Amino acid sequence: MANEIKISPSILSADFSCLGKEIEAITKAGADYIHVDVMDGHFVPNLTIGPEVIKDIRKSSTKTFDVHLMIEPVDPLLESFADAGSDIITFHPEAEKNPKEIIKKIKNLGCKSGLSLNPSTNENVLEDLIMDLDLILVMTVVPGFGGQSFMEDQLIKIKKIREMINESGKNIDLEVDGGINFETAPKVIEAGANVLVAGTATFSGGPDMYEKNIKTLRGL
Ligand code: DX5
Ligand code: ZN
């Protein structure tokens, strides 16, 4: 299955003092998705933004809002994230007792459903869930912070999940997140990923560099 590469800049590395302008700039520079990292200071040690901020920055781009929830529990806040304008909502299976129900709820709210696998989470968690998913996110760092180093040992998992997706016959995005830069991007593409989250690598050098950074990540 030939896949077009999509770039999803993580706004965690943007300048938060002018977040709307930063999102306009990465949109103009060719971003496919806008990756929003939501952290609760509990499921992961860091604390970031919630639905109110998403609602406001939603006005700065017509691109797909790719919302990565690193929160526990997920269920009570789903409606707020959907109402704020999320297009894809991704969560971690460890954060809920019944992931299948959460996937269903996300869809009923009119969003696409994603599941994120930590480096220590085995791909077999997908077996009962894959047919209901629109996106699978493989973490290539331990979630919590931008700017960490890519974990090479996740490449095998990416390959296995690409095979699972191909076997499913479904059009499911395989996204990778953490330490994606000009050196690691070709490796994850080779392993079968088709959506690359990149914070540090997209935003480095300031707005004049965003277009070039995104093109380079795409392998152009
Ligand atoms: C990590 C977040 C990532 C992170 C990516 O917990 O989910 O999206 O911000 O940042 P870089 O590309 O800098 O590793
Ligand atoms: Zn993320």
PDB file of C-alpha atoms and ligand atoms in Angstrom:
ATOM      1  CA  MET A   1       0.000   0.000   0.000  1.00  0.00           C
ATOM      2  CA  ALA A   2       1.707   3.185  -1.139  1.00  0.00           C
ATOM      3  CA  ASN A   3       1.328   5.923   1.408  1.00  0.00           C
ATOM      4  CA  GLU A   4       1.665   9.648   1.123  1.00  0.00           C
ATOM      5  CA  ILE A   5       3.666  11.122   4.006  1.00  0.00           C
ATOM      6  CA  LYS A   6       1.847  13.617   6.207  1.00  0.00           C
ATOM      7  CA  ILE A   7       3.570  15.971   8.630  1.00  0.00           C
ATOM      8  CA  SER A   8       1.898  16.827  11.931  1.00  0.00           C
ATOM      9  CA  PRO A   9       3.902  19.556  13.703  1.00  0.00           C
ATOM     10  CA  SER A  10       3.632  19.337  17.493  1.00  0.00           C
ATOM     11  CA  ILE A  11       2.754  22.802  18.732  1.00  0.00           C
ATOM     12  CA  LEU A  12       4.483  21.995  22.012  1.00  0.00           C
ATOM     13  CA  SER A  13       7.623  23.430  20.411  1.00  0.00           C
ATOM     14  CA  ALA A  14       5.884  26.602  19.159  1.00  0.00           C
ATOM     15  CA  ASP A  15       6.179  30.035  20.774  1.00  0.00           C
ATOM     16  CA  PHE A  16       3.135  30.040  23.070  1.00  0.00           C
ATOM     17  CA  SER A  17       3.164  33.827  23.346  1.00  0.00           C
ATOM     18  CA  CYS A  18       1.886  33.929  19.738  1.00  0.00           C
ATOM     19  CA  LEU A  19       0.378  30.483  19.283  1.00  0.00           C
ATOM     20  CA  GLY A  20      -2.246  31.540  16.741  1.00  0.00           C
ATOM     21  CA  LYS A  21       0.414  33.106  14.498  1.00  0.00           C
ATOM     22  CA  GLU A  22       2.632  30.052  14.845  1.00  0.00           C
ATOM     23  CA  ILE A  23      -0.225  27.801  13.707  1.00  0.00           C
ATOM     24  CA  GLU A  24      -0.929  30.098  10.747  1.00  0.00           C
ATOM     25  CA  ALA A  25       2.766  29.915   9.848  1.00  0.00           C
ATOM     26  CA  ILE A  26       3.025  26.109   9.936  1.00  0.00           C
ATOM     27  CA  THR A  27      -0.218  25.847   7.985  1.00  0.00           C
ATOM     28  CA  LYS A  28       1.216  28.105   5.277  1.00  0.00           C
ATOM     29  CA  ALA A  29       4.470  26.155   5.406  1.00  0.00           C
ATOM     30  CA  GLY A  30       2.691  22.938   4.383  1.00  0.00           C
ATOM     31  CA  ALA A  31       1.676  21.108   7.579  1.00  0.00           C
ATOM     32  CA  ASP A  32      -0.938  18.410   6.936  1.00  0.00           C
ATOM     33  CA  TYR A  33      -2.165  18.012  10.512  1.00  0.00           C
ATOM     34  CA  ILE A  34      -1.764  20.176  13.612  1.00  0.00           C
ATOM     35  CA  HIS A  35      -0.608  17.993  16.528  1.00  0.00           C
ATOM     36  CA  VAL A  36      -1.866  19.174  19.909  1.00  0.00           C
ATOM     37  CA  ASP A  37      -0.303  17.524  22.972  1.00  0.00           C
ATOM     38  CA  VAL A  38      -2.659  17.563  25.939  1.00  0.00           C
ATOM     39  CA  MET A  39      -0.942  16.617  29.214  1.00  0.00           C
ATOM     40  CA  ASP A  40      -2.542  16.530  32.653  1.00  0.00           C
ATOM     41  CA  GLY A  41       0.377  16.417  35.101  1.00  0.00           C
ATOM     42  CA  HIS A  42      -0.885  13.009  36.257  1.00  0.00           C
ATOM     43  CA  PHE A  43      -0.906  10.508  33.371  1.00  0.00           C
ATOM     44  CA  VAL A  44       2.345  12.201  32.319  1.00  0.00           C
ATOM     45  CA  PRO A  45       4.433  14.516  34.513  1.00  0.00           C
ATOM     46  CA  ASN A  46       3.962  17.615  32.354  1.00  0.00           C
ATOM     47  CA  LEU A  47       0.989  20.001  32.109  1.00  0.00           C
ATOM     48  CA  THR A  48      -0.045  21.732  28.862  1.00  0.00           C
ATOM     49  CA  ILE A  49      -3.333  22.963  27.421  1.00  0.00           C
ATOM     50  CA  GLY A  50      -7.031  22.074  27.433  1.00  0.00           C
ATOM     51  CA  PRO A  51     -10.168  22.471  25.299  1.00  0.00           C
ATOM     52  CA  GLU A  52     -10.530  26.242  25.759  1.00  0.00           C
ATOM     53  CA  VAL A  53      -7.163  26.896  24.133  1.00  0.00           C
ATOM     54  CA  ILE A  54      -7.914  24.434  21.332  1.00  0.00           C
ATOM     55  CA  LYS A  55     -11.185  26.239  20.639  1.00  0.00           C
ATOM     56  CA  ASP A  56      -9.325  29.532  20.161  1.00  0.00           C
ATOM     57  CA  ILE A  57      -6.405  28.239  18.085  1.00  0.00           C
ATOM     58  CA  ARG A  58      -8.833  26.249  15.913  1.00  0.00           C
ATOM     59  CA  LYS A  59      -9.551  29.573  14.174  1.00  0.00           C
ATOM     60  CA  SER A  60      -5.935  29.797  12.982  1.00  0.00           C
ATOM     61  CA  SER A  61      -6.001  26.797  10.620  1.00  0.00           C
ATOM     62  CA  THR A  62      -8.361  24.751   8.492  1.00  0.00           C
ATOM     63  CA  LYS A  63      -6.034  21.732   8.730  1.00  0.00           C
ATOM     64  CA  THR A  64      -6.867  18.544  10.596  1.00  0.00           C
ATOM     65  CA  PHE A  65      -6.538  19.010  14.366  1.00  0.00           C
ATOM     66  CA  ASP A  66      -4.738  15.915  15.606  1.00  0.00           C
ATOM     67  CA  VAL A  67      -5.318  15.943  19.355  1.00  0.00           C
ATOM     68  CA  HIS A  68      -3.118  13.636  21.449  1.00  0.00           C
ATOM     69  CA  LEU A  69      -4.595  13.140  24.897  1.00  0.00           C
ATOM     70  CA  MET A  70      -2.113  12.180  27.601  1.00  0.00           C
ATOM     71  CA  ILE A  71      -4.729  12.379  30.325  1.00  0.00           C
ATOM     72  CA  GLU A  72      -6.386   9.955  32.739  1.00  0.00           C
ATOM     73  CA  PRO A  73      -9.316   9.423  32.737  1.00  0.00           C
ATOM     74  CA  VAL A  74     -10.256  10.332  29.170  1.00  0.00           C
ATOM     75  CA  ASP A  75     -14.030   9.900  29.143  1.00  0.00           C
ATOM     76  CA  PRO A  76     -15.183  12.943  31.187  1.00  0.00           C
ATOM     77  CA  LEU A  77     -13.422  15.402  28.867  1.00  0.00           C
ATOM     78  CA  LEU A  78     -14.144  13.834  25.470  1.00  0.00           C
ATOM     79  CA  GLU A  79     -17.138  15.968  24.664  1.00  0.00           C
ATOM     80  CA  SER A  80     -15.260  19.193  25.464  1.00  0.00           C
ATOM     81  CA  PHE A  81     -12.385  18.200  23.183  1.00  0.00           C
ATOM     82  CA  ALA A  82     -14.772  17.289  20.365  1.00  0.00           C
ATOM     83  CA  ASP A  83     -16.724  20.550  20.787  1.00  0.00           C
ATOM     84  CA  ALA A  84     -13.471  22.521  20.751  1.00  0.00           C
ATOM     85  CA  GLY A  85     -12.909  21.402  17.152  1.00  0.00           C
ATOM     86  CA  SER A  86     -10.727  18.291  17.356  1.00  0.00           C
ATOM     87  CA  ASP A  87     -10.769  16.207  14.175  1.00  0.00           C
ATOM     88  CA  ILE A  88      -8.818  13.211  15.468  1.00  0.00           C
ATOM     89  CA  ILE A  89      -8.781  12.306  19.153  1.00  0.00           C
ATOM     90  CA  THR A  90      -6.057   9.901  20.251  1.00  0.00           C
ATOM     91  CA  PHE A  91      -5.752   8.428  23.737  1.00  0.00           C
ATOM     92  CA  HIS A  92      -3.642   5.867  25.586  1.00  0.00           C
ATOM     93  CA  PRO A  93      -5.310   2.505  26.428  1.00  0.00           C
ATOM     94  CA  GLU A  94      -3.774   2.522  29.936  1.00  0.00           C
ATOM     95  CA  ALA A  95      -5.852   5.587  30.779  1.00  0.00           C
ATOM     96  CA  GLU A  96      -9.239   3.830  30.515  1.00  0.00           C
ATOM     97  CA  LYS A  97     -10.734   0.493  31.627  1.00  0.00           C
ATOM     98  CA  ASN A  98     -12.661  -0.042  28.383  1.00  0.00           C
ATOM     99  CA  PRO A  99     -10.787   1.422  25.401  1.00  0.00           C
ATOM    100  CA  LYS A 100     -13.322  -0.026  22.943  1.00  0.00           C
ATOM    101  CA  GLU A 101     -16.089   2.065  24.491  1.00  0.00           C
ATOM    102  CA  ILE A 102     -13.959   5.199  24.341  1.00  0.00           C
ATOM    103  CA  ILE A 103     -13.159   4.612  20.661  1.00  0.00           C
ATOM    104  CA  LYS A 104     -16.890   4.282  19.994  1.00  0.00           C
ATOM    105  CA  LYS A 105     -17.663   7.414  21.965  1.00  0.00           C
ATOM    106  CA  ILE A 106     -15.083   9.450  20.022  1.00  0.00           C
ATOM    107  CA  LYS A 107     -16.714   8.361  16.763  1.00  0.00           C
ATOM    108  CA  ASN A 108     -20.196   9.153  18.048  1.00  0.00           C
ATOM    109  CA  LEU A 109     -18.941  12.651  18.783  1.00  0.00           C
ATOM    110  CA  GLY A 110     -18.082  12.996  15.092  1.00  0.00           C
ATOM    111  CA  CYS A 111     -14.289  12.646  15.394  1.00  0.00           C
ATOM    112  CA  LYS A 112     -11.786  10.122  14.125  1.00  0.00           C
ATOM    113  CA  SER A 113     -10.450   7.725  16.718  1.00  0.00           C
ATOM    114  CA  GLY A 114      -6.782   7.126  17.507  1.00  0.00           C
ATOM    115  CA  LEU A 115      -4.963   4.879  19.959  1.00  0.00           C
ATOM    116  CA  SER A 116      -1.461   5.643  21.197  1.00  0.00           C
ATOM    117  CA  LEU A 117       1.063   2.998  22.232  1.00  0.00           C
ATOM    118  CA  ASN A 118       3.791   3.861  24.716  1.00  0.00           C
ATOM    119  CA  PRO A 119       7.239   2.392  24.034  1.00  0.00           C
ATOM    120  CA  SER A 120       6.520  -0.324  26.629  1.00  0.00           C
ATOM    121  CA  THR A 121       3.032  -1.161  25.264  1.00  0.00           C
ATOM    122  CA  ASN A 122       2.879  -4.267  23.098  1.00  0.00           C
ATOM    123  CA  GLU A 123       1.175  -4.083  19.701  1.00  0.00           C
ATOM    124  CA  ASN A 124      -1.106  -6.989  20.634  1.00  0.00           C
ATOM    125  CA  VAL A 125      -3.294  -4.463  22.498  1.00  0.00           C
ATOM    126  CA  LEU A 126      -4.523  -3.563  18.989  1.00  0.00           C
ATOM    127  CA  GLU A 127      -5.882  -7.003  18.121  1.00  0.00           C
ATOM    128  CA  ASP A 128      -9.457  -6.414  19.318  1.00  0.00           C
ATOM    129  CA  LEU A 129      -9.476  -2.727  18.486  1.00  0.00           C
ATOM    130  CA  ILE A 130      -7.820  -2.233  15.106  1.00  0.00           C
ATOM    131  CA  MET A 131     -11.003  -2.533  13.048  1.00  0.00           C
ATOM    132  CA  ASP A 132     -12.507   0.450  14.896  1.00  0.00           C
ATOM    133  CA  LEU A 133      -9.479   2.739  14.640  1.00  0.00           C
ATOM    134  CA  ASP A 134      -8.657   5.531  12.187  1.00  0.00           C
ATOM    135  CA  LEU A 135      -5.159   6.160  13.521  1.00  0.00           C
ATOM    136  CA  ILE A 136      -2.505   4.297  15.495  1.00  0.00           C
ATOM    137  CA  LEU A 137       0.149   6.410  17.190  1.00  0.00           C
ATOM    138  CA  VAL A 138       3.455   4.775  18.092  1.00  0.00           C
ATOM    139  CA  MET A 139       5.363   6.745  20.724  1.00  0.00           C
ATOM    140  CA  THR A 140       9.054   6.770  19.926  1.00  0.00           C
ATOM    141  CA  VAL A 141       9.855   8.468  23.261  1.00  0.00           C
ATOM    142  CA  VAL A 142       8.306   8.089  26.713  1.00  0.00           C
ATOM    143  CA  PRO A 143       5.499  10.682  26.531  1.00  0.00           C
ATOM    144  CA  GLY A 144       5.694  13.868  28.572  1.00  0.00           C
ATOM    145  CA  PHE A 145       8.178  16.218  26.965  1.00  0.00           C
ATOM    146  CA  GLY A 146       9.324  17.477  23.583  1.00  0.00           C
ATOM    147  CA  GLY A 147      12.980  17.329  22.570  1.00  0.00           C
ATOM    148  CA  GLN A 148      13.775  13.750  23.656  1.00  0.00           C
ATOM    149  CA  SER A 149      15.831  11.202  21.699  1.00  0.00           C
ATOM    150  CA  PHE A 150      14.200   8.782  19.275  1.00  0.00           C
ATOM    151  CA  MET A 151      13.993   5.165  20.520  1.00  0.00           C
ATOM    152  CA  GLU A 152      15.333   2.960  17.722  1.00  0.00           C
ATOM    153  CA  ASP A 153      13.838  -0.178  19.284  1.00  0.00           C
ATOM    154  CA  GLN A 154      10.362   1.027  18.290  1.00  0.00           C
ATOM    155  CA  LEU A 155      11.108   0.502  14.578  1.00  0.00           C
ATOM    156  CA  ILE A 156      10.244  -3.203  14.822  1.00  0.00           C
ATOM    157  CA  LYS A 157       6.883  -2.344  16.371  1.00  0.00           C
ATOM    158  CA  ILE A 158       6.154   0.163  13.584  1.00  0.00           C
ATOM    159  CA  LYS A 159       6.865  -2.556  10.989  1.00  0.00           C
ATOM    160  CA  LYS A 160       4.621  -5.055  12.762  1.00  0.00           C
ATOM    161  CA  ILE A 161       1.773  -2.557  13.023  1.00  0.00           C
ATOM    162  CA  ARG A 162       2.123  -1.622   9.332  1.00  0.00           C
ATOM    163  CA  GLU A 163       1.629  -5.331   8.555  1.00  0.00           C
ATOM    164  CA  MET A 164      -1.412  -5.470  10.834  1.00  0.00           C
ATOM    165  CA  ILE A 165      -2.897  -2.429   9.070  1.00  0.00           C
ATOM    166  CA  ASN A 166      -2.263  -3.907   5.644  1.00  0.00           C
ATOM    167  CA  GLU A 167      -3.902  -7.161   6.712  1.00  0.00           C
ATOM    168  CA  SER A 168      -6.908  -5.263   8.072  1.00  0.00           C
ATOM    169  CA  GLY A 169      -7.505  -3.786   4.610  1.00  0.00           C
ATOM    170  CA  LYS A 170      -8.498  -0.540   6.349  1.00  0.00           C
ATOM    171  CA  ASN A 171      -7.191   2.925   5.672  1.00  0.00           C
ATOM    172  CA  ILE A 172      -5.610   3.575   9.088  1.00  0.00           C
ATOM    173  CA  ASP A 173      -2.970   6.251   9.642  1.00  0.00           C
ATOM    174  CA  LEU A 174       0.241   4.987  11.251  1.00  0.00           C
ATOM    175  CA  GLU A 175       1.664   7.945  13.129  1.00  0.00           C
ATOM    176  CA  VAL A 176       4.935   8.240  15.036  1.00  0.00           C
ATOM    177  CA  ASP A 177       5.705  10.760  17.756  1.00  0.00           C
ATOM    178  CA  GLY A 178       8.902  11.691  19.556  1.00  0.00           C
ATOM    179  CA  GLY A 179      12.423  12.485  18.419  1.00  0.00           C
ATOM    180  CA  ILE A 180      11.455  12.658  14.729  1.00  0.00           C
ATOM    181  CA  ASN A 181      14.070  14.721  12.885  1.00  0.00           C
ATOM    182  CA  PHE A 182      15.829  14.759   9.509  1.00  0.00           C
ATOM    183  CA  GLU A 183      17.878  11.723  10.504  1.00  0.00           C
ATOM    184  CA  THR A 184      15.139   9.574  12.029  1.00  0.00           C
ATOM    185  CA  ALA A 185      12.308  10.483   9.599  1.00  0.00           C
ATOM    186  CA  PRO A 186      13.605   8.242   6.757  1.00  0.00           C
ATOM    187  CA  LYS A 187      13.849   5.303   9.193  1.00  0.00           C
ATOM    188  CA  VAL A 188      10.225   5.531  10.345  1.00  0.00           C
ATOM    189  CA  ILE A 189       8.994   6.047   6.777  1.00  0.00           C
ATOM    190  CA  GLU A 190      10.940   2.943   5.733  1.00  0.00           C
ATOM    191  CA  ALA A 191       9.346   1.031   8.630  1.00  0.00           C
ATOM    192  CA  GLY A 192       5.868   1.979   7.386  1.00  0.00           C
ATOM    193  CA  ALA A 193       4.788   5.159   9.188  1.00  0.00           C
ATOM    194  CA  ASN A 194       2.782   7.637   7.098  1.00  0.00           C
ATOM    195  CA  VAL A 195       2.166  10.464   9.609  1.00  0.00           C
ATOM    196  CA  LEU A 196       5.166  12.067  11.283  1.00  0.00           C
ATOM    197  CA  VAL A 197       4.749  14.215  14.395  1.00  0.00           C
ATOM    198  CA  ALA A 198       7.642  16.621  14.806  1.00  0.00           C
ATOM    199  CA  GLY A 199       7.965  19.433  17.315  1.00  0.00           C
ATOM    200  CA  THR A 200      11.606  20.405  17.662  1.00  0.00           C
ATOM    201  CA  ALA A 201      12.434  19.610  14.024  1.00  0.00           C
ATOM    202  CA  THR A 202       9.528  21.645  12.598  1.00  0.00           C
ATOM    203  CA  PHE A 203       9.950  24.744  14.719  1.00  0.00           C
ATOM    204  CA  SER A 204      13.745  24.973  14.763  1.00  0.00           C
ATOM    205  CA  GLY A 205      15.181  28.090  13.140  1.00  0.00           C
ATOM    206  CA  GLY A 206      11.950  30.127  13.419  1.00  0.00           C
ATOM    207  CA  PRO A 207       9.161  30.836  10.899  1.00  0.00           C
ATOM    208  CA  ASP A 208      11.490  31.392   7.933  1.00  0.00           C
ATOM    209  CA  MET A 209      12.587  27.773   8.212  1.00  0.00           C
ATOM    210  CA  TYR A 210       9.222  26.035   8.687  1.00  0.00           C
ATOM    211  CA  GLU A 211       8.607  25.325   4.997  1.00  0.00           C
ATOM    212  CA  LYS A 212      12.071  23.900   4.480  1.00  0.00           C
ATOM    213  CA  ASN A 213      11.866  21.863   7.706  1.00  0.00           C
ATOM    214  CA  ILE A 214       8.529  20.318   6.714  1.00  0.00           C
ATOM    215  CA  LYS A 215       9.763  19.501   3.190  1.00  0.00           C
ATOM    216  CA  THR A 216      12.916  17.889   4.538  1.00  0.00           C
ATOM    217  CA  LEU A 217      10.927  15.777   7.012  1.00  0.00           C
ATOM    218  CA  ARG A 218       8.764  14.601   4.116  1.00  0.00           C
ATOM    219  CA  GLY A 219      11.933  13.464   2.364  1.00  0.00           C
ATOM    220  CA  LEU A 220      11.823  16.107  -0.384  1.00  0.00           C
TER     221      LEU A 220
HETATM  222  C1  DX5 B   1       5.723  13.841  23.697  1.00  0.00           C
HETATM  223  C2  DX5 B   1       4.738  14.493  22.761  1.00  0.00           C
HETATM  224  C3  DX5 B   1       5.331  14.814  21.420  1.00  0.00           C
HETATM  225  C4  DX5 B   1       6.484  15.755  21.458  1.00  0.00           C
HETATM  226  C5  DX5 B   1       7.244  15.722  20.163  1.00  0.00           C
HETATM  227  O1  DX5 B   1       5.084  13.476  24.860  1.00  0.00           O
HETATM  228  O2  DX5 B   1       3.647  13.641  22.534  1.00  0.00           O
HETATM  229  O3  DX5 B   1       4.360  15.234  20.486  1.00  0.00           O
HETATM  230  O4  DX5 B   1       6.119  17.039  21.767  1.00  0.00           O
HETATM  231  O5  DX5 B   1       8.306  16.568  20.267  1.00  0.00           O
HETATM  232  P1  DX5 B   1       9.706  16.342  19.520  1.00  0.00           P
HETATM  233  O6  DX5 B   1       9.404  16.269  18.071  1.00  0.00           O
HETATM  234  O7  DX5 B   1      10.461  17.544  19.914  1.00  0.00           O
HETATM  235  O8  DX5 B   1      10.289  15.062  20.058  1.00  0.00           O
HETATM  236 ZN    ZN B   2       2.117  13.906  20.807  1.00  0.00          ZN
END
